[in-house]
Coordinates of C-alpha atoms and ligand atoms in Angstrom, one line a residue:
M267 CA 200.7 84.4 110.3
N268 CA 201.5 82.2 107.3
E269 CA 200.7 83.2 103.7
M270 CA 197.5 81.1 103.6
E271 CA 196.2 82.8 106.7
Q272 CA 197.0 86.2 105.3
L273 CA 195.2 85.5 102.1
R274 CA 192.2 84.2 104.0
N275 CA 192.1 87.3 106.1
Q276 CA 192.1 89.4 102.9
L277 CA 189.3 87.3 101.5
D278 CA 187.2 87.8 104.6
S279 CA 187.6 91.6 104.3
V280 CA 186.8 91.5 100.6
N281 CA 183.6 89.6 101.4
L282 CA 182.7 92.2 103.9
E283 CA 183.3 95.0 101.4
L284 CA 181.2 93.2 98.8
L285 CA 178.4 92.7 101.3
E286 CA 178.5 96.4 102.1
L287 CA 178.5 97.3 98.4
V288 CA 175.6 95.0 97.5
N289 CA 173.5 96.4 100.3
R290 CA 174.4 100.0 99.3
R291 CA 173.4 99.1 95.8
A292 CA 170.1 97.7 97.1
E293 CA 169.4 100.9 98.9
L294 CA 170.0 103.0 95.7
V295 CA 167.7 100.7 93.8
R296 CA 165.0 101.2 96.5
Q297 CA 165.3 105.0 96.2
I298 CA 165.1 104.8 92.4
G299 CA 162.1 102.5 92.8
E300 CA 160.3 105.1 95.0
I301 CA 160.8 107.8 92.3
K302 CA 159.6 105.4 89.6
D303 CA 156.5 104.6 91.7
K304 CA 155.7 108.3 92.0
Q305 CA 156.0 108.7 88.3
G306 CA 153.9 105.6 87.7
M307 CA 156.8 103.8 85.9
K308 CA 157.5 100.1 85.9
R309 CA 160.3 99.1 88.3
Y310 CA 161.9 96.5 86.0
D311 CA 163.6 98.1 83.0
P312 CA 165.2 95.6 80.7
V313 CA 166.8 98.3 78.5
R314 CA 168.5 99.8 81.5
E315 CA 169.6 96.4 82.7
R316 CA 171.2 95.6 79.3
D317 CA 173.0 98.9 79.4
M318 CA 174.4 98.2 82.9
L319 CA 175.5 94.7 81.9
N320 CA 177.2 96.1 78.7
K321 CA 179.1 98.6 80.8
L322 CA 180.3 95.9 83.2
V323 CA 181.5 93.6 80.4
Q324 CA 183.3 96.5 78.8
H325 CA 185.3 97.0 82.0
N326 CA 185.9 93.4 82.7
D327 CA 189.6 92.6 82.7
G328 CA 189.2 89.0 84.1
P329 CA 189.9 86.5 85.4
F330 CA 186.1 86.0 85.2
E331 CA 184.6 85.4 81.8
D332 CA 182.2 88.1 80.5
S333 CA 179.3 85.6 80.7
T334 CA 180.2 84.9 84.3
V335 CA 180.2 88.6 85.1
E336 CA 176.8 88.9 83.5
H337 CA 175.5 86.0 85.4
I338 CA 176.7 87.3 88.8
F339 CA 175.4 90.8 88.2
K340 CA 172.1 89.6 86.8
E341 CA 171.6 87.8 90.2
I342 CA 172.4 90.9 92.1
F343 CA 169.9 92.9 89.9
K344 CA 167.3 90.3 90.5
A345 CA 167.7 90.3 94.2
S346 CA 167.5 94.1 94.5
L347 CA 164.4 94.1 92.4
E348 CA 162.8 91.3 94.5
L349 CA 163.4 93.4 97.5
Q350 CA 161.1 96.0 96.0
E351 CA 158.3 93.8 95.1
D352 CA 155.1 94.2 97.0
D353 CA 154.4 92.0 99.9
H354 CA 151.8 90.0 98.1
R355 CA 154.3 88.8 95.6
K356 CA 156.6 87.5 98.4
A357 CA 154.0 86.0 100.7
L358 CA 150.8 84.6 99.1
L359 CA 147.5 85.4 100.9
V360 CA 146.9 81.7 101.4
S361 CA 150.3 81.2 103.0
R362 CA 150.9 80.7 106.7
K363 CA 153.5 83.5 106.5
K364 CA 150.7 85.8 105.8
K365 CA 148.2 84.3 108.3
P366 CA 149.7 81.9 110.9
E367 CA 146.3 80.8 112.3
D368 CA 144.2 78.1 110.7
T369 CA 141.3 79.2 108.6
V370 CA 138.1 77.6 109.9
I371 CA 135.1 77.5 107.5
D372 CA 131.6 77.5 108.9
I373 CA 129.3 75.5 106.7
K374 CA 125.9 75.5 108.3
G375 CA 127.5 75.0 111.7
E376 CA 130.1 72.4 110.4
K377 CA 133.4 74.1 111.2
V378 CA 135.9 72.6 108.7
G379 CA 139.5 73.3 109.8
D380 CA 138.7 73.3 113.6
G381 CA 140.9 70.3 114.3
N382 CA 138.1 67.8 114.1
T383 CA 137.5 65.3 111.3
H384 CA 134.8 66.3 108.8
F385 CA 133.3 64.1 106.1
V386 CA 131.8 64.7 102.7
F387 CA 129.8 61.8 101.3
G388 CA 127.4 61.4 98.5
P389 CA 127.0 60.0 95.0
C390 CA 129.4 60.7 92.2
A391 CA 126.5 62.2 90.3
V392 CA 123.0 63.3 91.3
E393 CA 120.8 60.9 89.2
S394 CA 117.4 61.4 90.7
Y395 CA 115.7 62.7 93.9
E396 CA 115.2 59.1 95.1
Q397 CA 118.8 58.1 94.7
T398 CA 120.1 61.3 96.3
S399 CA 117.7 61.2 99.3
A400 CA 118.6 57.5 99.9
V401 CA 122.2 58.6 100.4
A402 CA 121.2 61.7 102.4
E403 CA 119.3 59.5 104.8
A404 CA 122.3 57.3 105.4
V405 CA 124.7 60.3 105.7
K406 CA 122.3 62.0 108.2
R407 CA 122.0 58.8 110.3
R408 CA 125.8 58.7 110.7
G409 CA 125.8 62.3 111.9
V410 CA 127.5 63.6 108.8
K411 CA 126.6 67.1 107.7
L412 CA 128.1 67.5 104.2
L413 CA 126.5 65.8 101.3
R414 CA 128.1 65.8 97.8
G415 CA 126.7 65.0 94.4
G416 CA 127.7 66.1 90.9
A417 CA 125.2 68.0 88.8
F418 CA 127.6 69.1 86.2
K419 CA 129.9 66.2 85.5
P420 CA 133.2 66.9 83.6
R421 CA 133.5 63.6 81.8
T422 CA 136.4 62.3 79.8
S423 CA 134.1 61.2 77.0
P424 CA 131.4 63.6 75.6
Y425 CA 129.1 60.6 75.2
D426 CA 129.1 59.7 78.9
F427 CA 126.5 61.0 81.4
Q428 CA 127.1 64.7 81.8
G429 CA 124.9 65.2 84.9
L430 CA 121.4 66.7 85.4
G431 CA 122.7 70.3 85.4
I432 CA 120.4 72.8 87.2
E433 CA 117.9 70.1 87.9
G434 CA 120.6 68.3 89.8
L435 CA 121.3 71.4 91.9
Q436 CA 117.5 71.7 92.6
I437 CA 117.4 68.1 93.8
L438 CA 120.4 68.7 96.1
K439 CA 118.8 71.8 97.5
R440 CA 115.5 70.0 98.2
V441 CA 117.4 67.1 99.9
A442 CA 119.5 69.5 101.9
D443 CA 116.4 71.2 103.2
E444 CA 114.6 68.0 104.0
Y445 CA 117.5 66.4 105.9
D446 CA 119.1 69.6 107.2
L447 CA 122.4 68.9 105.4
A448 CA 124.9 71.2 103.6
V449 CA 125.5 70.4 100.0
V450 CA 128.7 70.4 97.9
S451 CA 128.6 70.2 94.1
E452 CA 130.9 71.0 91.2
I453 CA 130.5 74.0 89.0
V454 CA 132.3 74.0 85.7
N455 CA 131.2 77.3 84.1
P456 CA 132.1 80.7 85.4
A457 CA 128.6 82.0 84.4
H458 CA 127.0 79.4 86.7
I459 CA 128.8 80.4 89.8
E460 CA 126.5 83.2 90.9
K461 CA 123.4 81.0 90.2
A462 CA 124.9 78.1 92.2
V463 CA 125.1 80.2 95.3
D464 CA 121.3 79.9 95.6
Y465 CA 121.5 76.1 95.7
L466 CA 124.8 75.1 97.2
D467 CA 126.5 75.5 100.5
V468 CA 129.9 74.7 99.0
I469 CA 131.0 75.2 95.4
Q470 CA 133.4 72.5 94.2
I471 CA 136.0 73.2 91.5
G472 CA 137.1 69.9 90.1
A473 CA 140.5 68.6 89.2
R474 CA 140.0 69.2 85.5
N475 CA 139.3 72.9 86.2
M476 CA 141.9 73.7 88.8
Q477 CA 143.6 76.0 86.3
N478 CA 140.5 77.4 84.7
F479 CA 141.4 80.8 85.8
E480 CA 138.2 82.5 84.8
L481 CA 136.3 79.9 86.9
L482 CA 138.7 80.6 89.8
K483 CA 138.1 84.3 89.6
A484 CA 134.4 83.9 89.5
A485 CA 134.6 81.7 92.6
G486 CA 136.7 84.4 94.3
D487 CA 133.9 86.9 93.6
V488 CA 131.2 85.2 95.6
N489 CA 130.7 84.8 99.3
K490 CA 130.5 81.0 99.4
P491 CA 133.0 78.3 100.6
I492 CA 134.9 76.7 97.7
L493 CA 136.2 73.2 97.7
L494 CA 139.2 73.2 95.3
K495 CA 140.5 69.9 94.0
R496 CA 144.1 69.4 93.0
G497 CA 144.6 69.1 89.2
L498 CA 145.3 65.8 87.6
S499 CA 148.9 66.7 87.0
A500 CA 149.3 69.8 89.1
T501 CA 152.3 70.4 91.3
I502 CA 151.6 71.6 94.9
S503 CA 152.8 75.0 93.9
E504 CA 150.3 75.2 91.1
F505 CA 147.6 74.0 93.4
I506 CA 148.5 76.7 96.0
N507 CA 148.5 79.3 93.2
A508 CA 145.0 78.2 92.1
A509 CA 143.8 78.8 95.6
E510 CA 145.5 82.2 95.5
Y511 CA 143.4 83.2 92.5
I512 CA 140.3 82.7 94.6
I513 CA 141.5 84.4 97.7
S514 CA 143.0 87.3 95.8
R515 CA 139.4 88.2 94.7
G516 CA 138.2 88.3 98.3
N517 CA 137.0 84.8 99.0
G518 CA 139.2 83.2 101.6
N519 CA 136.8 80.3 102.4
I520 CA 138.7 77.6 100.5
I521 CA 139.1 73.9 101.3
L522 CA 141.9 72.2 99.5
C523 CA 141.3 68.7 98.4
E524 CA 144.0 66.2 97.5
R525 CA 142.4 63.7 95.0
G526 CA 145.4 61.9 93.6
I527 CA 147.7 62.8 90.8
R528 CA 148.5 61.1 87.5
T529 CA 151.6 58.9 87.6
Y530 CA 152.9 55.8 85.8
E531 CA 151.3 53.6 88.4
K532 CA 148.2 51.7 87.0
A533 CA 147.2 49.8 90.1
T534 CA 145.2 52.7 91.3
R535 CA 143.2 55.2 89.2
N536 CA 145.5 58.0 90.4
T537 CA 148.3 58.1 92.9
L538 CA 147.3 59.5 96.3
D539 CA 150.0 62.1 97.2
I540 CA 149.5 61.7 100.9
S541 CA 152.5 63.9 101.8
A542 CA 150.8 66.8 100.0
V543 CA 148.5 67.0 103.0
P544 CA 151.1 68.1 105.6
I545 CA 152.9 70.2 103.0
L546 CA 149.7 72.1 102.3
K547 CA 148.9 72.3 106.0
Q548 CA 152.4 73.8 106.6
E549 CA 152.4 76.2 103.7
T550 CA 148.9 77.4 103.8
H551 CA 146.3 78.2 106.5
L552 CA 143.5 76.5 104.6
P553 CA 141.8 73.2 105.6
V554 CA 142.9 70.2 103.6
M555 CA 140.7 67.2 102.7
V556 CA 141.5 63.9 101.0
D557 CA 139.2 62.4 98.4
V558 CA 139.7 58.7 98.7
T559 CA 137.4 57.7 95.9
H560 CA 139.0 59.5 93.0
S561 CA 142.5 59.1 94.2
T562 CA 142.3 55.3 94.5
G563 CA 139.4 54.3 92.2
R564 CA 139.2 51.1 94.3
R565 CA 136.7 50.2 97.0
D566 CA 139.2 48.1 98.9
L567 CA 141.5 51.1 99.4
L568 CA 138.9 53.5 100.7
L569 CA 139.3 52.6 104.3
P570 CA 143.2 52.3 104.5
T571 CA 143.6 55.6 102.6
A572 CA 141.0 57.4 104.8
K573 CA 143.0 56.2 107.9
A574 CA 146.2 57.5 106.3
A575 CA 144.5 60.8 105.6
L576 CA 143.4 61.2 109.2
A577 CA 146.8 60.0 110.6
I578 CA 148.7 62.5 108.5
G579 CA 146.5 65.4 109.6
A580 CA 143.8 65.9 107.0
D581 CA 140.8 68.0 108.1
G582 CA 138.4 65.7 106.4
V583 CA 137.7 62.9 104.0
M584 CA 135.5 62.8 100.9
A585 CA 134.1 59.5 99.5
E586 CA 131.4 58.5 97.1
V587 CA 128.3 56.6 98.3
H588 CA 125.5 55.3 96.0
P589 CA 122.4 53.2 96.9
D590 CA 123.2 50.8 94.1
P591 CA 126.7 51.4 92.7
A592 CA 126.3 48.6 90.1
V593 CA 123.8 50.7 88.2
A594 CA 125.4 54.2 88.9
L595 CA 125.7 56.4 85.8
S596 CA 129.3 57.3 86.7
D597 CA 132.1 55.8 88.8
S598 CA 130.2 52.6 89.4
A599 CA 133.4 50.7 90.3
Q600 CA 134.4 52.7 93.3
Q601 CA 131.3 54.0 95.0
M602 CA 130.3 52.4 98.3
D603 CA 126.8 51.1 98.8
I604 CA 125.1 52.0 102.0
P605 CA 126.0 48.8 104.1
M606 CA 129.6 49.3 103.1
F607 CA 129.4 53.0 104.0
D608 CA 128.2 51.9 107.5
S609 CA 131.1 49.6 108.0
F610 CA 133.5 52.2 106.7
M611 CA 132.2 54.6 109.3
D612 CA 132.3 52.0 112.1
A613 CA 135.9 51.1 111.1
L614 CA 137.0 54.7 111.0
A615 CA 135.4 55.5 114.3
S616 CA 137.2 52.6 116.0
Y617 CA 140.5 53.6 114.3
T618 CA 140.2 57.1 115.6
A619 CA 139.3 55.9 119.1
T620 CA 142.3 53.6 119.2
A621 CA 144.6 56.4 117.8
A622 CA 143.3 58.8 120.5
R623 CA 144.1 56.3 123.3
S624 CA 147.6 55.5 122.1
Ligands
PEP2055 C1 134.1 64.7 91.7 O1 134.5 64.9 92.9 O2 133.0 64.5 91.4 C2 135.2 64.7 90.7 C3 134.8 64.6 89.4 O3 136.4 64.6 91.1 P1 137.8 65.2 90.5 O4 137.5 66.5 89.9 O5 138.7 65.1 91.6 O6 138.1 64.2 89.4
MN2056 MN1 133.1 60.3 90.8

């Protein structure tokens, strides 16, 4: 055996010794943790950690620098502590690790997450009974069950139409009853969540409120499906954690909705992060929809992005439909009128039929 081989052999056995020692250390930390739990003490003790690091540095004769020794040991401390953390800290309740099978949400018989495509159509805002029922009629005719319409509109400008509020919810309920549809509408105030349960089949939490934690908690406290939209500049991890806020309070009926994120690109209103769909499907057990209206802000992109959404595995598509978009009180540039909605549905149907054959 040459010198190099001998040294490598020694290195291998030192590695094994280190391995045994860090695991022995972890076992001691676990035992201490159990005692702390019994005494109701916090597991992480920064004063004690500082003490241990100081002792190590005092004994350090190199060649490692003190700061390197601190860094290495800090990592070992952290790993041992993480080993102790409760399961819910390691695997989120929304994660596939926690629940491998898909969550299927039954909304008046519409089973979102069952592997079929589900649609949500309706005006940006509920403006009147006549306007909402005209869309409901078209939606019903196409065999779609879920009708949307904003009653509380979170607008960029305080001078823009803010929605009809409770009256809007009442219109939605009346239309839902008349056409046997299920209705989805956004709630912006935690105090309105409980009231909304009487009017809505799905409560929407909009992009601007994705990190309104009090609203998320209130949504978690009711027994009603929640459609949670991704925040304007939210990472996927922040999006998943927002859903965790809801499920952690007991409500696991959550639909995630990718609605585009803010980027430097100006050709579209937002940038549709299409790869978020399979990432969310892999990492969580929740159904994922794509809102093609707010992500693109362009009528000419509704169909291609809807196809992309279905091709990439989305559970559904949301888009806005208005009887006369030119006079709509919000989002007039991108809502479809009813003839366009019909051709959109025809085109998507032939697209899915072709995809199924190939
Ligand atoms: C909406 O769906 O009505 C809406 C306002 O969308 P977002 O919250 O995604 O902007
Ligand atoms: Mn809109």
